[in-house]
Amino acid sequence: MAKIGIDLNRFILEEERKYPEATGSLSIALMAIESAAKIIASHVRMAGLADILGQAGKVNVQGEEVQKLDELSNEILIRHLSDSGQFYALASEELDEPIFPPQGVDANYVIAFDPLDGSSNIDVNVSIGTIFSIHRRVTGTADDFLQEGYKQVAAGYIIYGSSTMFVLTTGNGVNGFTLDPAVGMFLLSHPDMKIPEKGKIYSINEANAKKWTDPNLVKYIETLKDEGYTTRYIGSMVADVHRTLIKGGMFGYPADRKNTSGKLRLLYEAAPMAFIIEQAGGKATDGKTDILQIKPTDIHQRTPVFLGSKKEINQLLEFIG
Ligand code: FDP
């Protein structure tokens, strides 16, 4: 197991050395995400100040235009990922169509990302995050985004919370790195993360219960209440999943009459989070199928999501599966 305190760059390079056939391409790709994440984190930390300045005159003291943080995060990621030359194509929640950066014509990977998830929480100073999912280039077309989640080469999220943390899997367990702002490095703080077999928390927007399309879901939640569970729901997927990973329990966003396929996006929300949770020993399902087995048909498709500790997800499947 890697040593606590080792920085993310070194960790990535040491992982690469375990595979003599590795070209170093994935390492450069992950380091590009890391650089973008540090820059986004520094902007997130200024969010309240930038808003004040923005309202005053739409330009900040340096005379730069103040941008909405989610658009800015998208641009930062596109620039860093394109310039890395390691991505043949980029898909983002903020883009209708994928981008094919000229620097990446010969690259091996495609990446789908949500630049700033939970953005409705920016103005109220609640944790938000960036989520990404990397697949191998197979056909060299946009169809490469439509691969099942189990084929992900790497996935992760960066949570901008009480500290900034980078949680990463390359299919070899899950490791969490905390940004030390004094030195500007992500340092390994949570090696080999494992989700508890069982938790005490369920996390779901229960205000939608009357609209849920599967009434058995209500019965499941009532059972959890009878068993003494408590509820936590931040409404920011990265934050809710991060807590679930550390404390166990269940996080869900089901289908309802308004969101008939759920609300969360398969490619850059559900699948990468499912990969992390399963790599940490948990489970993720849409209620019928393991999230990682779903073959996408559209880059922006939505899916119901339930993920968390094995005990809670197995119990859920007894009600709705
Ligand atoms: P947001 O709309 O703030 O971007 O992906 C969308 C998302 O946040 C998730 O982060 C979050 O889990 C979910 O929506 C919250 O949705 P509800 O407000 O409908 O509960």
Tab-separated table of C-alpha atoms and ligand atoms in Angstrom:
chain	number	residue	atom	x	y	z
A	1	MET	CA	0.000	0.000	0.000
A	2	ALA	CA	1.269	3.504	-0.859
A	3	LYS	CA	2.569	5.612	2.034
A	4	ILE	CA	0.416	8.305	3.648
A	5	GLY	CA	1.637	11.723	2.541
A	6	ILE	CA	2.975	10.682	-0.872
A	7	ASP	CA	1.917	13.236	-3.463
A	8	LEU	CA	-0.521	12.377	-6.229
A	9	ASN	CA	2.013	12.836	-9.054
A	10	ARG	CA	4.438	10.397	-7.470
A	11	PHE	CA	1.632	7.973	-6.708
A	12	ILE	CA	0.543	8.044	-10.365
A	13	LEU	CA	4.114	7.427	-11.562
A	14	GLU	CA	4.651	4.582	-9.063
A	15	GLU	CA	1.393	2.943	-10.183
A	16	GLU	CA	2.564	3.239	-13.799
A	17	ARG	CA	5.843	1.484	-12.964
A	18	LYS	CA	3.870	-1.599	-11.887
A	19	TYR	CA	2.931	-2.080	-15.563
A	20	PRO	CA	6.091	-2.371	-17.695
A	21	GLU	CA	3.987	-2.156	-20.877
A	22	ALA	CA	2.514	1.239	-19.813
A	23	THR	CA	3.336	4.101	-22.170
A	24	GLY	CA	2.956	6.867	-19.569
A	25	SER	CA	-0.001	8.294	-21.463
A	26	LEU	CA	-2.532	7.681	-18.664
A	27	SER	CA	-0.166	9.231	-16.125
A	28	ILE	CA	0.095	12.441	-18.171
A	29	ALA	CA	-3.687	12.417	-18.597
A	30	LEU	CA	-4.293	12.115	-14.845
A	31	MET	CA	-1.765	14.837	-14.098
A	32	ALA	CA	-3.605	17.173	-16.488
A	33	ILE	CA	-6.810	16.571	-14.489
A	34	GLU	CA	-4.877	17.238	-11.297
A	35	SER	CA	-3.570	20.597	-12.582
A	36	ALA	CA	-7.024	21.662	-13.736
A	37	ALA	CA	-8.481	20.623	-10.359
A	38	LYS	CA	-6.009	22.804	-8.459
A	39	ILE	CA	-6.923	25.831	-10.557
A	40	ILE	CA	-10.669	25.156	-10.195
A	41	ALA	CA	-10.183	24.731	-6.426
A	42	SER	CA	-8.516	28.148	-6.199
A	43	HIS	CA	-11.477	29.740	-8.038
A	44	VAL	CA	-14.007	27.897	-5.864
A	45	ARG	CA	-12.288	29.289	-2.772
A	46	MET	CA	-12.903	32.803	-4.156
A	47	ALA	CA	-16.555	32.125	-5.055
A	48	GLY	CA	-18.194	34.575	-2.650
A	49	LEU	CA	-15.698	37.333	-3.442
A	50	ALA	CA	-16.027	36.872	-7.188
A	51	ASP	CA	-19.812	37.053	-6.896
A	52	ILE	CA	-19.659	40.335	-4.995
A	53	LEU	CA	-17.271	41.810	-7.540
A	54	GLY	CA	-19.347	40.421	-10.378
A	55	GLN	CA	-22.530	42.060	-9.145
A	56	ALA	CA	-20.741	45.368	-8.640
A	57	GLY	CA	-19.603	45.749	-12.207
A	58	LYS	CA	-19.274	42.387	-13.969
A	59	VAL	CA	-15.469	42.807	-13.953
A	60	ASN	CA	-13.047	42.052	-11.136
A	61	VAL	CA	-10.325	44.318	-9.821
A	62	GLN	CA	-7.904	43.070	-12.475
A	63	GLY	CA	-10.397	44.163	-15.124
A	64	GLU	CA	-11.218	40.540	-16.028
A	65	GLU	CA	-14.764	39.527	-16.702
A	66	VAL	CA	-16.287	37.479	-13.883
A	67	GLN	CA	-17.536	34.177	-15.201
A	68	LYS	CA	-19.952	31.731	-13.736
A	69	LEU	CA	-17.903	29.098	-11.939
A	70	ASP	CA	-19.317	26.129	-13.804
A	71	GLU	CA	-18.528	27.658	-17.209
A	72	LEU	CA	-15.075	28.645	-15.994
A	73	SER	CA	-14.387	25.133	-14.640
A	74	ASN	CA	-15.470	23.689	-17.973
A	75	GLU	CA	-13.057	25.962	-19.858
A	76	ILE	CA	-10.182	25.173	-17.486
A	77	LEU	CA	-10.709	21.428	-17.937
A	78	ILE	CA	-11.055	21.670	-21.714
A	79	ARG	CA	-7.809	23.666	-21.934
A	80	HIS	CA	-5.754	21.381	-19.684
A	81	LEU	CA	-7.126	18.115	-21.052
A	82	SER	CA	-6.722	19.237	-24.666
A	83	ASP	CA	-3.201	20.562	-24.104
A	84	SER	CA	-2.157	17.284	-22.455
A	85	GLY	CA	-2.473	15.653	-25.894
A	86	GLN	CA	-3.722	12.441	-24.221
A	87	PHE	CA	-7.414	12.693	-25.107
A	88	TYR	CA	-8.864	11.963	-28.494
A	89	ALA	CA	-12.268	13.324	-27.433
A	90	LEU	CA	-13.809	15.235	-24.526
A	91	ALA	CA	-17.464	15.145	-23.439
A	92	SER	CA	-18.765	17.507	-20.805
A	93	GLU	CA	-22.063	18.166	-19.102
A	94	GLU	CA	-21.639	21.731	-20.343
A	95	LEU	CA	-21.214	20.758	-24.024
A	96	ASP	CA	-23.970	19.516	-26.338
A	97	GLU	CA	-21.470	17.664	-28.523
A	98	PRO	CA	-18.011	16.201	-27.767
A	99	ILE	CA	-14.834	18.075	-28.673
A	100	PHE	CA	-12.017	16.421	-30.643
A	101	PRO	CA	-8.884	18.416	-29.705
A	102	PRO	CA	-6.344	18.686	-32.558
A	103	GLN	CA	-3.541	17.921	-30.037
A	104	GLY	CA	-5.134	14.504	-29.406
A	105	VAL	CA	-5.607	13.011	-32.887
A	106	ASP	CA	-3.356	10.064	-32.007
A	107	ALA	CA	-4.345	9.846	-28.339
A	108	ASN	CA	-5.477	6.670	-26.582
A	109	TYR	CA	-8.283	7.936	-24.359
A	110	VAL	CA	-11.655	9.669	-24.243
A	111	ILE	CA	-12.859	11.501	-21.155
A	112	ALA	CA	-16.344	12.473	-19.979
A	113	PHE	CA	-16.658	14.956	-17.131
A	114	ASP	CA	-19.003	17.071	-15.086
A	115	PRO	CA	-16.874	20.187	-14.481
A	116	LEU	CA	-18.740	21.437	-11.416
A	117	ASP	CA	-21.401	19.114	-10.086
A	118	GLY	CA	-23.939	20.405	-7.581
A	119	SER	CA	-23.626	23.895	-9.005
A	120	SER	CA	-26.912	25.013	-7.451
A	121	ASN	CA	-24.938	24.866	-4.179
A	122	ILE	CA	-22.201	27.340	-5.212
A	123	ASP	CA	-24.033	30.424	-3.947
A	124	VAL	CA	-24.725	28.871	-0.538
A	125	ASN	CA	-21.173	27.719	0.165
A	126	VAL	CA	-21.930	24.000	0.156
A	127	SER	CA	-19.480	21.353	-1.115
A	128	ILE	CA	-19.389	20.865	-4.883
A	129	GLY	CA	-17.156	18.761	-7.109
A	130	THR	CA	-15.707	17.702	-10.440
A	131	ILE	CA	-16.352	14.143	-11.691
A	132	PHE	CA	-14.518	12.370	-14.534
A	133	SER	CA	-14.551	9.043	-16.363
A	134	ILE	CA	-11.864	7.799	-18.775
A	135	HIS	CA	-12.309	5.096	-21.409
A	136	ARG	CA	-9.929	3.717	-24.002
A	137	ARG	CA	-10.226	4.845	-27.601
A	138	VAL	CA	-11.617	1.924	-29.602
A	139	THR	CA	-13.260	3.129	-32.810
A	140	GLY	CA	-11.853	6.656	-32.911
A	141	THR	CA	-15.359	8.140	-33.081
A	142	ALA	CA	-17.832	9.627	-30.573
A	143	ASP	CA	-19.132	6.063	-30.107
A	144	ASP	CA	-16.160	5.493	-27.810
A	145	PHE	CA	-18.129	7.347	-25.133
A	146	LEU	CA	-20.842	4.705	-25.339
A	147	GLN	CA	-18.849	1.971	-23.568
A	148	GLU	CA	-20.040	0.244	-20.417
A	149	GLY	CA	-18.841	1.552	-17.087
A	150	TYR	CA	-16.897	-1.613	-16.292
A	151	LYS	CA	-14.589	-0.700	-19.187
A	152	GLN	CA	-13.469	2.535	-17.499
A	153	VAL	CA	-9.690	2.852	-17.292
A	154	ALA	CA	-9.879	5.443	-14.535
A	155	ALA	CA	-12.497	7.493	-12.745
A	156	GLY	CA	-12.523	9.977	-9.938
A	157	TYR	CA	-13.870	13.090	-8.374
A	158	ILE	CA	-12.497	16.198	-6.749
A	159	ILE	CA	-14.566	17.514	-3.862
A	160	TYR	CA	-14.273	21.194	-2.967
A	161	GLY	CA	-15.357	20.916	0.651
A	162	SER	CA	-13.898	21.769	4.042
A	163	SER	CA	-10.706	20.714	2.261
A	164	THR	CA	-10.178	19.846	-1.407
A	165	MET	CA	-9.855	16.131	-2.007
A	166	PHE	CA	-9.044	14.082	-5.115
A	167	VAL	CA	-10.489	10.547	-4.993
A	168	LEU	CA	-9.129	8.271	-7.714
A	169	THR	CA	-9.472	4.724	-8.981
A	170	THR	CA	-7.667	3.085	-11.879
A	171	GLY	CA	-9.389	-0.222	-11.161
A	172	ASN	CA	-6.933	-1.109	-8.448
A	173	GLY	CA	-8.729	0.137	-5.335
A	174	VAL	CA	-9.559	3.697	-4.338
A	175	ASN	CA	-7.201	6.317	-2.933
A	176	GLY	CA	-7.965	9.800	-1.600
A	177	PHE	CA	-5.555	12.751	-1.694
A	178	THR	CA	-6.075	15.997	0.215
A	179	LEU	CA	-4.820	19.284	-1.221
A	180	ASP	CA	-2.293	20.918	1.093
A	181	PRO	CA	-2.856	24.562	0.203
A	182	ALA	CA	0.512	25.588	1.686
A	183	VAL	CA	2.481	23.556	-0.875
A	184	GLY	CA	-0.160	23.171	-3.607
A	185	MET	CA	0.089	19.364	-3.659
A	186	PHE	CA	-2.488	16.605	-3.306
A	187	LEU	CA	-1.108	14.337	-0.562
A	188	LEU	CA	-2.311	10.775	0.092
A	189	SER	CA	-4.571	11.068	3.139
A	190	HIS	CA	-7.019	8.195	2.576
A	191	PRO	CA	-5.151	5.118	1.252
A	192	ASP	CA	-7.108	2.108	-0.006
A	193	MET	CA	-10.535	3.491	0.849
A	194	LYS	CA	-13.179	0.894	1.734
A	195	ILE	CA	-16.870	1.576	2.170
A	196	PRO	CA	-18.296	0.047	5.378
A	197	GLU	CA	-20.296	-3.171	4.789
A	198	LYS	CA	-23.250	-1.411	6.402
A	199	GLY	CA	-23.993	2.173	7.410
A	200	LYS	CA	-26.604	4.128	9.350
A	201	ILE	CA	-27.519	6.809	6.821
A	202	TYR	CA	-29.834	6.950	3.824
A	203	SER	CA	-29.504	9.855	1.397
A	204	ILE	CA	-32.332	10.585	-1.017
A	205	ASN	CA	-34.570	13.570	-1.860
A	206	GLU	CA	-37.558	12.281	0.078
A	207	ALA	CA	-39.648	15.322	-0.880
A	208	ASN	CA	-40.115	13.533	-4.214
A	209	ALA	CA	-41.457	10.328	-2.582
A	210	LYS	CA	-45.022	10.831	-3.823
A	211	LYS	CA	-43.682	11.155	-7.383
A	212	TRP	CA	-41.383	8.094	-7.289
A	213	THR	CA	-42.435	5.693	-10.013
A	214	ASP	CA	-41.744	2.603	-7.903
A	215	PRO	CA	-43.949	2.597	-4.759
A	216	ASN	CA	-41.813	-0.189	-3.276
A	217	LEU	CA	-39.058	2.368	-2.803
A	218	VAL	CA	-41.213	4.070	-0.162
A	219	LYS	CA	-41.565	0.710	1.643
A	220	TYR	CA	-37.771	0.272	1.586
A	221	ILE	CA	-37.181	3.740	3.069
A	222	GLU	CA	-39.832	3.065	5.750
A	223	THR	CA	-37.985	-0.166	6.619
A	224	LEU	CA	-34.728	1.753	7.015
A	225	LYS	CA	-36.498	4.188	9.345
A	226	ASP	CA	-37.823	1.271	11.405
A	227	GLU	CA	-34.277	-0.083	11.606
A	228	GLY	CA	-33.067	3.196	13.129
A	229	TYR	CA	-31.388	4.846	10.126
A	230	THR	CA	-30.937	8.591	9.966
A	231	THR	CA	-31.081	10.774	6.861
A	232	ARG	CA	-28.563	13.147	5.272
A	233	TYR	CA	-29.108	14.795	1.893
A	234	ILE	CA	-26.889	17.605	0.692
A	235	GLY	CA	-28.219	17.739	-2.866
A	236	SER	CA	-24.704	17.784	-4.282
A	237	MET	CA	-23.892	14.340	-5.667
A	238	VAL	CA	-20.147	14.484	-5.043
A	239	ALA	CA	-20.683	15.437	-1.406
A	240	ASP	CA	-23.426	12.868	-0.821
A	241	VAL	CA	-21.399	10.085	-2.468
A	242	HIS	CA	-18.216	11.090	-0.637
A	243	ARG	CA	-20.000	10.830	2.716
A	244	THR	CA	-21.516	7.506	1.657
A	245	LEU	CA	-18.068	6.182	0.684
A	246	ILE	CA	-16.638	7.104	4.079
A	247	LYS	CA	-19.580	6.357	6.373
A	248	GLY	CA	-21.525	3.752	4.409
A	249	GLY	CA	-25.285	3.575	3.885
A	250	MET	CA	-27.218	4.362	0.721
A	251	PHE	CA	-27.371	7.284	-1.710
A	252	GLY	CA	-30.109	7.292	-4.336
A	253	TYR	CA	-31.665	9.391	-7.070
A	254	PRO	CA	-34.605	7.338	-8.381
A	255	ALA	CA	-36.900	7.804	-11.380
A	256	ASP	CA	-39.987	9.886	-10.697
A	257	ARG	CA	-42.936	11.223	-12.701
A	258	LYS	CA	-40.950	14.348	-13.641
A	259	ASN	CA	-37.558	12.675	-14.188
A	260	THR	CA	-38.682	9.405	-15.734
A	261	SER	CA	-35.104	8.115	-16.118
A	262	GLY	CA	-33.876	9.750	-12.933
A	263	LYS	CA	-31.917	12.986	-12.929
A	264	LEU	CA	-28.267	11.991	-12.817
A	265	ARG	CA	-26.212	11.418	-15.962
A	266	LEU	CA	-24.845	7.971	-16.696
A	267	LEU	CA	-21.516	8.849	-18.316
A	268	TYR	CA	-20.101	11.506	-16.040
A	269	GLU	CA	-22.028	11.044	-12.778
A	270	ALA	CA	-23.422	7.539	-12.241
A	271	ALA	CA	-20.767	5.370	-13.964
A	272	PRO	CA	-17.625	6.970	-12.455
A	273	MET	CA	-19.195	7.020	-8.988
A	274	ALA	CA	-20.292	3.389	-9.417
A	275	PHE	CA	-16.720	2.430	-10.397
A	276	ILE	CA	-15.345	4.114	-7.273
A	277	ILE	CA	-17.980	2.637	-4.959
A	278	GLU	CA	-17.516	-0.898	-6.369
A	279	GLN	CA	-13.735	-0.585	-6.190
A	280	ALA	CA	-14.199	0.352	-2.524
A	281	GLY	CA	-16.275	-2.789	-1.925
A	282	GLY	CA	-19.780	-1.349	-2.358
A	283	LYS	CA	-22.515	-1.727	-4.971
A	284	ALA	CA	-24.285	0.482	-7.527
A	285	THR	CA	-27.498	-0.255	-9.426
A	286	ASP	CA	-30.238	1.486	-11.381
A	287	GLY	CA	-32.715	-0.750	-9.521
A	288	LYS	CA	-32.495	-3.596	-12.052
A	289	THR	CA	-29.019	-3.576	-13.590
A	290	ASP	CA	-25.570	-2.988	-12.154
A	291	ILE	CA	-24.687	0.582	-13.245
A	292	LEU	CA	-21.319	-0.617	-14.623
A	293	GLN	CA	-23.083	-3.087	-16.969
A	294	ILE	CA	-25.324	-0.490	-18.645
A	295	LYS	CA	-24.413	0.108	-22.293
A	296	PRO	CA	-24.979	3.826	-22.939
A	297	THR	CA	-26.903	4.923	-26.023
A	298	ASP	CA	-26.448	8.667	-25.612
A	299	ILE	CA	-23.680	10.830	-24.163
A	300	HIS	CA	-26.052	12.803	-21.941
A	301	GLN	CA	-28.438	10.002	-20.970
A	302	ARG	CA	-29.828	9.891	-17.461
A	303	THR	CA	-30.268	6.911	-15.190
A	304	PRO	CA	-31.750	6.137	-11.793
A	305	VAL	CA	-28.895	5.557	-9.317
A	306	PHE	CA	-28.647	3.720	-6.008
A	307	LEU	CA	-25.209	3.171	-4.570
A	308	GLY	CA	-23.557	2.468	-1.270
A	309	SER	CA	-22.795	-0.306	1.189
A	310	LYS	CA	-23.514	-3.895	0.101
A	311	LYS	CA	-26.005	-4.463	2.901
A	312	GLU	CA	-28.225	-1.492	2.022
A	313	ILE	CA	-28.100	-2.005	-1.755
A	314	ASN	CA	-28.847	-5.747	-1.483
A	315	GLN	CA	-31.758	-4.940	0.819
A	316	LEU	CA	-33.002	-2.295	-1.669
A	317	LEU	CA	-32.922	-4.873	-4.461
A	318	GLU	CA	-35.210	-7.146	-2.422
A	319	PHE	CA	-37.807	-4.355	-2.596
A	320	ILE	CA	-37.381	-2.949	-6.091
A	321	GLY	CA	-35.173	-5.367	-8.065
B	1	FDP	P1	-27.233	20.245	-9.309
B	1	FDP	O1	-28.610	20.220	-9.920
B	1	FDP	O2	-27.079	21.241	-8.210
B	1	FDP	O3	-26.106	20.335	-10.329
B	1	FDP	O4	-26.316	16.630	-11.098
B	1	FDP	C1	-27.254	17.393	-10.587
B	1	FDP	C2	-27.355	17.551	-9.068
B	1	FDP	O5	-27.018	18.797	-8.602
B	1	FDP	C3	-26.554	16.530	-8.229
B	1	FDP	O6	-25.288	16.975	-7.864
B	1	FDP	C4	-27.434	16.324	-7.027
B	1	FDP	O7	-27.226	15.077	-6.403
B	1	FDP	C5	-28.816	16.442	-7.599
B	1	FDP	O8	-28.700	17.263	-8.765
B	1	FDP	C6	-29.808	17.091	-6.658
B	1	FDP	O9	-31.074	17.080	-7.233
B	1	FDP	P2	-32.395	17.494	-6.406
B	1	FDP	O10	-32.244	18.959	-6.088
B	1	FDP	O11	-33.516	17.240	-7.366
B	1	FDP	O12	-32.477	16.656	-5.184
